[in-house]
CSV table of C-alpha atoms and ligand atoms in Angstrom, one decimal:
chain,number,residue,atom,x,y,z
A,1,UNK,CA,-94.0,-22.8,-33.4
A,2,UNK,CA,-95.1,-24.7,-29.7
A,3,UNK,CA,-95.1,-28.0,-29.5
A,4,UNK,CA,-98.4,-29.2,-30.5
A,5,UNK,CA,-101.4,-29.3,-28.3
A,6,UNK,CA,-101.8,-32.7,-25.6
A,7,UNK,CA,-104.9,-33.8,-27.7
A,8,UNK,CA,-103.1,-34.1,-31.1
A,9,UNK,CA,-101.5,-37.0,-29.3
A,10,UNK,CA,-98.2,-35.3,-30.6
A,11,UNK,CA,-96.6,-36.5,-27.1
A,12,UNK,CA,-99.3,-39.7,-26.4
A,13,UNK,CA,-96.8,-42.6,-25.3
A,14,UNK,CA,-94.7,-40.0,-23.2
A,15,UNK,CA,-91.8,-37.3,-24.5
A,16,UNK,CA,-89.2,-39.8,-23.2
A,17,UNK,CA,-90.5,-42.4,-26.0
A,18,UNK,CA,-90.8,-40.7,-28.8
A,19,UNK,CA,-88.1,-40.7,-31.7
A,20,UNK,CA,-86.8,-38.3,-34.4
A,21,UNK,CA,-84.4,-40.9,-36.6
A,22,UNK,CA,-85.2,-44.4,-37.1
A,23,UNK,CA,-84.3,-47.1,-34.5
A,24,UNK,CA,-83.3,-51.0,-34.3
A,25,UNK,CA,-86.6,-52.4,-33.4
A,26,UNK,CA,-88.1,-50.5,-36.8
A,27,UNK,CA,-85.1,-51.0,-39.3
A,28,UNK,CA,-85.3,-53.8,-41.5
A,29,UNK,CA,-81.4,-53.3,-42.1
A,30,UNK,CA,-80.6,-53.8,-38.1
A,31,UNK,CA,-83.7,-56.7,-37.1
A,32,UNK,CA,-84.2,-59.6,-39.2
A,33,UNK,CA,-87.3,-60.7,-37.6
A,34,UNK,CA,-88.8,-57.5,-40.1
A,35,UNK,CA,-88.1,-59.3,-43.1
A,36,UNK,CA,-90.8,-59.9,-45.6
A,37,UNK,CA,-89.4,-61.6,-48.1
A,38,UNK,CA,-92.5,-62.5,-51.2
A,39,UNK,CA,-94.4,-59.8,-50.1
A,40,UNK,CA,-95.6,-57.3,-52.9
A,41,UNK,CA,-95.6,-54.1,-51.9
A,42,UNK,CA,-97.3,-50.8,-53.8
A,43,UNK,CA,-96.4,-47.3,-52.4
A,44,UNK,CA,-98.0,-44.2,-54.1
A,45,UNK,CA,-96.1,-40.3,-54.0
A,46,UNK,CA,-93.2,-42.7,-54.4
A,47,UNK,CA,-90.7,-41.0,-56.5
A,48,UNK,CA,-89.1,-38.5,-53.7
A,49,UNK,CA,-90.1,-37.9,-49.6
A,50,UNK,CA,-91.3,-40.0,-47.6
A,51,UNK,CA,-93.0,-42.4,-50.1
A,52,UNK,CA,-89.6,-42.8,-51.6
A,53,UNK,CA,-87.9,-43.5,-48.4
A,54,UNK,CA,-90.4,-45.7,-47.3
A,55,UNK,CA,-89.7,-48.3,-50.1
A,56,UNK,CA,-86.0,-48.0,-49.9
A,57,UNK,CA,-86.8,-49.1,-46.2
A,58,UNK,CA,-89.1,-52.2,-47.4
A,59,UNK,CA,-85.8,-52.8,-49.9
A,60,UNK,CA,-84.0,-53.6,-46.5
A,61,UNK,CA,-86.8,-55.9,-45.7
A,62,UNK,CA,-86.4,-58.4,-48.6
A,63,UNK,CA,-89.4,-58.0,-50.0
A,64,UNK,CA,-90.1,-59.6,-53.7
A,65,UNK,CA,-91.8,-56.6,-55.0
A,66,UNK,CA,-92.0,-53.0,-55.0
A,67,UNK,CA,-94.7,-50.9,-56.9
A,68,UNK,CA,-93.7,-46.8,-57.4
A,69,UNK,CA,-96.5,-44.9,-58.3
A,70,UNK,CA,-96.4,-41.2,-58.8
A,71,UNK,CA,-96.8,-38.5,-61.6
A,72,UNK,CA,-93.0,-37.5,-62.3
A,73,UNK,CA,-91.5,-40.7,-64.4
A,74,UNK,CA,-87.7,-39.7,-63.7
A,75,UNK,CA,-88.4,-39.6,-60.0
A,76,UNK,CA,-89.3,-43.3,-60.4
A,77,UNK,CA,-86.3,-44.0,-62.5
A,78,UNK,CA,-83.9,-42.8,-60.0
A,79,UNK,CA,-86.0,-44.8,-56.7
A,80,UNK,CA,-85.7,-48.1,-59.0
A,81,UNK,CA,-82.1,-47.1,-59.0
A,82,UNK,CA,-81.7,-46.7,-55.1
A,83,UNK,CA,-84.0,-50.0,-54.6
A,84,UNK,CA,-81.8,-52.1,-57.1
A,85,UNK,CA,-78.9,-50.7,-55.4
A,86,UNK,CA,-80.2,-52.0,-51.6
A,87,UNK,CA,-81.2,-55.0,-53.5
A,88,UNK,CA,-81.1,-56.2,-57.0
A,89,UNK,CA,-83.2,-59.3,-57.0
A,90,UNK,CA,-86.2,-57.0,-56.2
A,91,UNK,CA,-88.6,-56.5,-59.0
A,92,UNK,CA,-89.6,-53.0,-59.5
A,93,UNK,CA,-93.0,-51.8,-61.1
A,94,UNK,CA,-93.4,-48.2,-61.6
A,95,UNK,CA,-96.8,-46.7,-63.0
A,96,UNK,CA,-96.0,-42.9,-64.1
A,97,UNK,CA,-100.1,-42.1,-62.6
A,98,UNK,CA,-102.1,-38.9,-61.2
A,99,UNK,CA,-103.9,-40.8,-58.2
A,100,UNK,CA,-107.3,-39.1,-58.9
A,101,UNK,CA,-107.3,-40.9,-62.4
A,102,UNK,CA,-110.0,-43.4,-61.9
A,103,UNK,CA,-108.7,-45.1,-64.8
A,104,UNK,CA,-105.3,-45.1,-64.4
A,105,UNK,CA,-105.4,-46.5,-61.5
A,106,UNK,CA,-107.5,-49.5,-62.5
A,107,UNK,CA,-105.3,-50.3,-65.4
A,108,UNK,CA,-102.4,-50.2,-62.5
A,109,UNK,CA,-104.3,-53.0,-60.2
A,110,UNK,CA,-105.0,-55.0,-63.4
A,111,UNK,CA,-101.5,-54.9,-64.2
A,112,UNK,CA,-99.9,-55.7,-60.6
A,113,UNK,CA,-102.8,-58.8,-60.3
A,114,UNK,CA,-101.3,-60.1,-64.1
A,115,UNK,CA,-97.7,-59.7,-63.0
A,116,UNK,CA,-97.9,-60.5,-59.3
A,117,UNK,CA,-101.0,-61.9,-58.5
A,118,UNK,CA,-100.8,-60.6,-54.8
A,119,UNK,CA,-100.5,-57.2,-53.2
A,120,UNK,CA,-99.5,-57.4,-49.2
A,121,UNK,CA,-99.1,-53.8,-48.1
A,122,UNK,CA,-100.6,-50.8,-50.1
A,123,UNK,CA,-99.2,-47.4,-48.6
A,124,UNK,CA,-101.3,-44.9,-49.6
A,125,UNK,CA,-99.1,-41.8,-49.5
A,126,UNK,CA,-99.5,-39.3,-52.0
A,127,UNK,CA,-100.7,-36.1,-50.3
A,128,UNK,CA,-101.0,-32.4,-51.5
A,129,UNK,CA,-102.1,-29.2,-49.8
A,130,UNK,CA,-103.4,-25.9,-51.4
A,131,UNK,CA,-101.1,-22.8,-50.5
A,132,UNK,CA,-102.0,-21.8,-46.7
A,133,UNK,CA,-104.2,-18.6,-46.9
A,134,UNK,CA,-107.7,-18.5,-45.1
A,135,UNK,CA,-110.8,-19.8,-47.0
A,136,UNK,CA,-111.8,-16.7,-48.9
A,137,UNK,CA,-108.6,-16.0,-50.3
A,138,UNK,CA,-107.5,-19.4,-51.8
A,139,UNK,CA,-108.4,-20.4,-55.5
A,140,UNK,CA,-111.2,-23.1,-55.2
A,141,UNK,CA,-109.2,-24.7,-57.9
A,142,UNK,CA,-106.3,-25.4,-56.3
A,143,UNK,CA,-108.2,-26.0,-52.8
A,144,UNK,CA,-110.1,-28.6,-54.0
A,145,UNK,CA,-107.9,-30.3,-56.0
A,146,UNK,CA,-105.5,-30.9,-52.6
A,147,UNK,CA,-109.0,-32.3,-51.3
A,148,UNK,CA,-108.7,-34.7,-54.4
A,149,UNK,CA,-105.5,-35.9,-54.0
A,150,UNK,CA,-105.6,-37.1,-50.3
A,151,UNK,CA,-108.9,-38.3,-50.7
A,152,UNK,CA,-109.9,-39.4,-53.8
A,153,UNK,CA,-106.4,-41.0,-54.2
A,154,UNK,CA,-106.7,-43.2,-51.6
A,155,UNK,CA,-110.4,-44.0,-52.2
A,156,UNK,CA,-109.4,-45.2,-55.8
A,157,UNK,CA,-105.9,-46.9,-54.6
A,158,UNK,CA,-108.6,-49.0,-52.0
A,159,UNK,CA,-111.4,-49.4,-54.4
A,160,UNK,CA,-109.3,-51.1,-57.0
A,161,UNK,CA,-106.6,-53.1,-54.6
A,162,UNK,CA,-108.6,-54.4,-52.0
A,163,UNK,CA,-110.2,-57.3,-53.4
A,164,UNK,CA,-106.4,-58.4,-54.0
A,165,UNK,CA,-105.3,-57.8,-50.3
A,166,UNK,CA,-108.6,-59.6,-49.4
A,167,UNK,CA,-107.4,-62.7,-51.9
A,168,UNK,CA,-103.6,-62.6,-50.9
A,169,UNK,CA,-104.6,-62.7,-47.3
A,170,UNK,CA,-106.7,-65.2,-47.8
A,171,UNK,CA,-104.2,-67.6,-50.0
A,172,UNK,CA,-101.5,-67.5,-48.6
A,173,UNK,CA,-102.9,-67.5,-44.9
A,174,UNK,CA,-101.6,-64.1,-43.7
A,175,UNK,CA,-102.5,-60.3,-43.1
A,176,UNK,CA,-102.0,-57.7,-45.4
A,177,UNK,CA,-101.9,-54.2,-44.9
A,178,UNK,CA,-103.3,-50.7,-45.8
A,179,UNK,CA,-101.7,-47.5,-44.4
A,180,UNK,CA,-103.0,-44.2,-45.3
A,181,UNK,CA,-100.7,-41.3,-44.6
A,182,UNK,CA,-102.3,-38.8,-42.7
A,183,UNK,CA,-101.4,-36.0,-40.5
A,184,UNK,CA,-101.4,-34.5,-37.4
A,185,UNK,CA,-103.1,-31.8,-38.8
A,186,UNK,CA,-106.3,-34.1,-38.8
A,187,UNK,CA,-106.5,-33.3,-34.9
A,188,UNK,CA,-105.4,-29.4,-35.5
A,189,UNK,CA,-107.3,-26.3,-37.0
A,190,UNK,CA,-104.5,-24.4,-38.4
A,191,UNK,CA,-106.1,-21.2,-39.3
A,192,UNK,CA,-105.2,-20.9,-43.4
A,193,UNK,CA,-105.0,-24.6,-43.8
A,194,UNK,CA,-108.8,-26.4,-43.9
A,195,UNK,CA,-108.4,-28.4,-47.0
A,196,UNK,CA,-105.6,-30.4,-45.9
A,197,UNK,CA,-106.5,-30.7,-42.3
A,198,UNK,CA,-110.4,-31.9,-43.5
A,199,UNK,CA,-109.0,-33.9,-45.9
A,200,UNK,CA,-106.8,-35.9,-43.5
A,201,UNK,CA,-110.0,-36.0,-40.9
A,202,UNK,CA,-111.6,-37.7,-43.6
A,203,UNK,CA,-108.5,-40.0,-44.6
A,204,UNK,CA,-108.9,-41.4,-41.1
A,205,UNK,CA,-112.2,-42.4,-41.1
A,206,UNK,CA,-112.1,-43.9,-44.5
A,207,UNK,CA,-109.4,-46.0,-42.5
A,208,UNK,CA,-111.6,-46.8,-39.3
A,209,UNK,CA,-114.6,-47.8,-42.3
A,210,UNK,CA,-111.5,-49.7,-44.2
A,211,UNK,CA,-111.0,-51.6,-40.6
A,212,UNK,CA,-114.6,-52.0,-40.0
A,213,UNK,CA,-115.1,-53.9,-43.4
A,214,UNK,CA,-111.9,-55.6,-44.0
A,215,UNK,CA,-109.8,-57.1,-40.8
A,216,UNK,CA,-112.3,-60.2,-40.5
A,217,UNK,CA,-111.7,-60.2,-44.2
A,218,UNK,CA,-107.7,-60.6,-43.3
A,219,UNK,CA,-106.8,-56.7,-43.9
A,220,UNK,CA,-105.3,-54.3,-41.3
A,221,UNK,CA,-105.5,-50.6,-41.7
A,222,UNK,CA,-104.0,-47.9,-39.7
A,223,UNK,CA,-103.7,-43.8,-40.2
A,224,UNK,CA,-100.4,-42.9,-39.8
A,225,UNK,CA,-98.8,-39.6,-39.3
A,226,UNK,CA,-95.2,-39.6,-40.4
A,227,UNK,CA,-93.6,-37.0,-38.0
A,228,UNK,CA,-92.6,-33.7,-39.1
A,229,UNK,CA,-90.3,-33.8,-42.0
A,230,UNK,CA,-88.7,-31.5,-43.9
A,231,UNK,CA,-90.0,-32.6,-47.7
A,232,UNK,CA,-91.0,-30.3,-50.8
A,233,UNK,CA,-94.3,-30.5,-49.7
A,234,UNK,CA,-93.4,-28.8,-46.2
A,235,UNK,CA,-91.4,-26.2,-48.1
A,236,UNK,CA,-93.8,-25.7,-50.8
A,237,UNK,CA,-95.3,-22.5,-49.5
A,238,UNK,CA,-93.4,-19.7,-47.4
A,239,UNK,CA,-96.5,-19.6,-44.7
A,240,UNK,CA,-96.2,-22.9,-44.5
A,241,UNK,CA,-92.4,-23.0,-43.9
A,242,UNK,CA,-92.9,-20.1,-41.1
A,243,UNK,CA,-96.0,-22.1,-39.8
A,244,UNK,CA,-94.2,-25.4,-39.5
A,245,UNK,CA,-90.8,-23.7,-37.7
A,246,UNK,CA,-89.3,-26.0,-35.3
A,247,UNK,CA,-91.5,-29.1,-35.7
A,248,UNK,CA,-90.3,-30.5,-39.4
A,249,UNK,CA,-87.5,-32.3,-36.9
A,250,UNK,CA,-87.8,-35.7,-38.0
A,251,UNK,CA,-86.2,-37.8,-40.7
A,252,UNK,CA,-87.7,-39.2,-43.7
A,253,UNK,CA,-86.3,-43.0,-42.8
A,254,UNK,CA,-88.6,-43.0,-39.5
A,255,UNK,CA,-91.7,-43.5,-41.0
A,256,UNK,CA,-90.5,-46.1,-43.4
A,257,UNK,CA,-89.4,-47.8,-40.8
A,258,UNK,CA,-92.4,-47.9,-39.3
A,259,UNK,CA,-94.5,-49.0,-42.2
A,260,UNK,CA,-92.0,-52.0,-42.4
A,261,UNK,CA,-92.9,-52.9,-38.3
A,262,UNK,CA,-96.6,-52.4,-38.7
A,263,UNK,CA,-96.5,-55.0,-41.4
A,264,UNK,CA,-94.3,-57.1,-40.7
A,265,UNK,CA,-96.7,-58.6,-38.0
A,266,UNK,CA,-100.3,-59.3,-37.6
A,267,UNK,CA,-101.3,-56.0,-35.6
A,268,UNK,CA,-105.2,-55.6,-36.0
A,269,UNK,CA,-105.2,-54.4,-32.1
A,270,UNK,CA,-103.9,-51.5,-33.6
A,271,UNK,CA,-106.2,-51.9,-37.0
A,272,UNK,CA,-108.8,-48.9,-37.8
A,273,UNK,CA,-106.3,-46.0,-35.4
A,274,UNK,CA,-104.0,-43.0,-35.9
A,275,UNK,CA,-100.6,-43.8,-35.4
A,276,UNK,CA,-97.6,-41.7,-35.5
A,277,UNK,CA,-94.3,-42.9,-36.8
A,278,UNK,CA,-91.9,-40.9,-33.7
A,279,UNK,CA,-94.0,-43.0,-31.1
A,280,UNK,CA,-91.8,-45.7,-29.7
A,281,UNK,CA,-93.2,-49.1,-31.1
A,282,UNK,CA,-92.0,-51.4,-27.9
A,283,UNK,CA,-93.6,-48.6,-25.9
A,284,UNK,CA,-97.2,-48.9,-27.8
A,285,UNK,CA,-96.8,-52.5,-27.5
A,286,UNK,CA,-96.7,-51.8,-23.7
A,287,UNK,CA,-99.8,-49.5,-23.7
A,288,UNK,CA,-102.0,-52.5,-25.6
A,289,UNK,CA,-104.2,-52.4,-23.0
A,290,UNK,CA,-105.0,-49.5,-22.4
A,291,UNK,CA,-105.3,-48.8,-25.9
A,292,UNK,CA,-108.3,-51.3,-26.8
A,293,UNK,CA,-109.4,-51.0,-23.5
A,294,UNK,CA,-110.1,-47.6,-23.8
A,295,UNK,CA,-110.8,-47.5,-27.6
A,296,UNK,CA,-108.1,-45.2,-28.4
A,297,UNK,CA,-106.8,-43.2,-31.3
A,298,UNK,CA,-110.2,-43.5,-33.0
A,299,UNK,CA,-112.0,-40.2,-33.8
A,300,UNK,CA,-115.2,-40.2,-32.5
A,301,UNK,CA,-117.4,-37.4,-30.0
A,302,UNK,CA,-116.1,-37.9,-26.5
A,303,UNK,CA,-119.5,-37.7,-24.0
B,1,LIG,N1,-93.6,-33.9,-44.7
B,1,LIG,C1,-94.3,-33.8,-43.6
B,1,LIG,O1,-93.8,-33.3,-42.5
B,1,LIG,C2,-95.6,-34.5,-43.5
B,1,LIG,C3,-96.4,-34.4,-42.3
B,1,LIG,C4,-97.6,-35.0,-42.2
B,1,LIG,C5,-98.1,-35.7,-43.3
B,1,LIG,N2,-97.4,-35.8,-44.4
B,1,LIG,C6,-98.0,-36.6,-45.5
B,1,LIG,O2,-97.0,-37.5,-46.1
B,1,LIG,C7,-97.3,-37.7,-47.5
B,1,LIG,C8,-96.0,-37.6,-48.3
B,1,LIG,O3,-95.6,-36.2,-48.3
B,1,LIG,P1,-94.1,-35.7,-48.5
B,1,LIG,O4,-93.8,-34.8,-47.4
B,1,LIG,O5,-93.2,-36.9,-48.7
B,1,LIG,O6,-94.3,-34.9,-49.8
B,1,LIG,P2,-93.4,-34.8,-51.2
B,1,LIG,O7,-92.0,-35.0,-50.9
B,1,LIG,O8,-93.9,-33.6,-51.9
B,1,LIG,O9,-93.9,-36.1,-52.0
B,1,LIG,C9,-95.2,-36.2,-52.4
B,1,LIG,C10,-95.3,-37.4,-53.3
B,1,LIG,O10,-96.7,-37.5,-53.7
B,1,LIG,C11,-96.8,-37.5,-55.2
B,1,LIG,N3,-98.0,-36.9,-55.6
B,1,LIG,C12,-98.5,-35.7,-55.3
B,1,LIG,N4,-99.7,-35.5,-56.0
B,1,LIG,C13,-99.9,-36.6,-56.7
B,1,LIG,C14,-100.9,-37.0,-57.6
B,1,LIG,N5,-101.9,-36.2,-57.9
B,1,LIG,N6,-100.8,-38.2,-58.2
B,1,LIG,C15,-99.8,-39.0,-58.0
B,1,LIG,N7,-98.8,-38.7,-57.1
B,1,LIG,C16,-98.9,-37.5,-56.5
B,1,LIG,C17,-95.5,-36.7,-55.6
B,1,LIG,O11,-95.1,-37.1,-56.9
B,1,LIG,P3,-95.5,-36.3,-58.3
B,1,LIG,O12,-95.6,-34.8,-57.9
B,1,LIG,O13,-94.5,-36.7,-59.2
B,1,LIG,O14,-96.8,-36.9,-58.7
B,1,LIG,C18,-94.5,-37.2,-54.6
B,1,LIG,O15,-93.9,-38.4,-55.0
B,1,LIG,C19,-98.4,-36.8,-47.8
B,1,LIG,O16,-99.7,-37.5,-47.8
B,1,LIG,C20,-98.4,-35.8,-46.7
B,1,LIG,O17,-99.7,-35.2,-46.5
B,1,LIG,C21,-96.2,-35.2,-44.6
């Protein structure tokens, strides 16, 4: 497959600054200054992918707390392993949960707030996608139910967390931070693949509303693409494989890492836009102006 089009930002900060593996200025392991030791950190689709390398990532950062959330209980086992292994002191939580279960996930916040009493960063990762056929030929079953997941997930994970990333910011005189995993596909129409690709549309404006009612409030929130990475969900269906050739080039550690920068700093210039984790951080940092000048990596009609 071509590289992606110019206005899927797939090459926004320049080729030359864009990165495939994680990096020193993004790896908690290599930069102390990422360190985030007390924070309390809840991570759902975290038993295997990206959501599992992401909190093996904030395991290098120190952190005090790590909540695993996905369906598959063994998957949880084994990341509580690898966590305990990067760092035993950590206290693991893992809530064996289908994100779209209103109830479930309640119960988990009112758990989290008994035990912890704080929740920092809230990754909101789990993501699904119906196999890739055009819209006639799908079952509306199995369509809508990928619409669920990456929607109604994160709506729920937001609904019952916030008022706890409100009160931690708030007590302990800091920002905390929401990042919903999207996809370059929000910016693409992939013939064969409109539930996912409307469903991450949506995902980033529930992030530009989450920004709009929530960063005076002390709560950052950014969309963030992870890069192309070569998961079970990218291999899940044979169209997809043969529709994703040559771009699943990235590895699963790069968008941990870049989870662990955006939080480990107050970074609401950024708050409310789509992000993707192979853009170079130092060079974004650079582009700052530009960026809020020009209101940037927001999706709105361009006139
Ligand atoms: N891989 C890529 O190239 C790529 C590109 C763009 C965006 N993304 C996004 O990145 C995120 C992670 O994807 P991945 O590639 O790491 O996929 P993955 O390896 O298949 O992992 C998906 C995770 O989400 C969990 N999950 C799925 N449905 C769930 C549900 N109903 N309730 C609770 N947990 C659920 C899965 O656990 P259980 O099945 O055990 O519940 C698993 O832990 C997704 O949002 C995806 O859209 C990925």
């Amino acid at each position: 497959m071509p590289e992606p089009p110019v206005y899927t930002g797939y090459v926004f900060p320049g080729r030359e600054n864009l990165h495939h593996d994680i990096y020193p200025t993004i790896s908690a392991a290599q930069t102390p200054s990422l360190k985030q030791s007390g924070k309390v950190i809840l991570i759902t689709g975290a038993g295997r992918g990206i959501g599992r390398a992401t909190a093996l990532q904030y395991a290098h950062a120190d952190v005090a707390s790590i909540i695993l959330c996905a369906r598959t209980a063994s998957q949880l086992d084994g990341v509580k392993s690898e966590i305990e292994k990067v760092k035993g002191s950590i206290r693991v939580h893992r809530f064996s949960l289908d994100v779209t279960d209103n109830i479930a996930v309640a119960h988990c916040a009112q758990e989290v707030h008994k035990t912890e009493g704080r929740l920092d960063v809230l990754v909101n990762n789990a993501g699904n996608g119906a196999p890739w056929v055009p819209i006639s030929e799908g079952d509306p079953e199995r369509y809508w139910n990928s619409i669920t997941v990456n929607i109604k997930g994160p709506y729920l994970f937001l609904h019952a967390f916030l008022p706890l990333l409100q009160a931690t910011a708030q007590d302990y005189n800091t920002t905390t931070t929401v990042i919903n995993m999207t996809s370059i596909g929000a910016h693409t129409i992939y013939p064969g693949l409109s539930d996912y690709c409307m469903s991450k549309v949506a995902l980033n404006t529930l992030t530009q509303f989450v920004d709009a009612e929530y960063t005076d409030k002390g709560v950052q929130a950014f969309a963030l693409h992870p890069g192309g990475i070569d998961t079970e969900m990218a291999r899940s269906d044979e169209t997809f494989v043969k529709g994703l050739d040559g771009l699943l080039i990235d590895t699963v550690e790069l968008p941990g890492g870049f989870c662990v920068w955006l939080s480990a700093a107050e970074r609401k210039w950024l708050s409310g836009r789509y992000l993707a984790a192979p853009w170079d951080v130092e060079k974004l940092e650079q582009m700052r102006m530009e960026i809020v000048d020009g209101d940037k990596l927001k999706a709105r009609i361009v006139l």
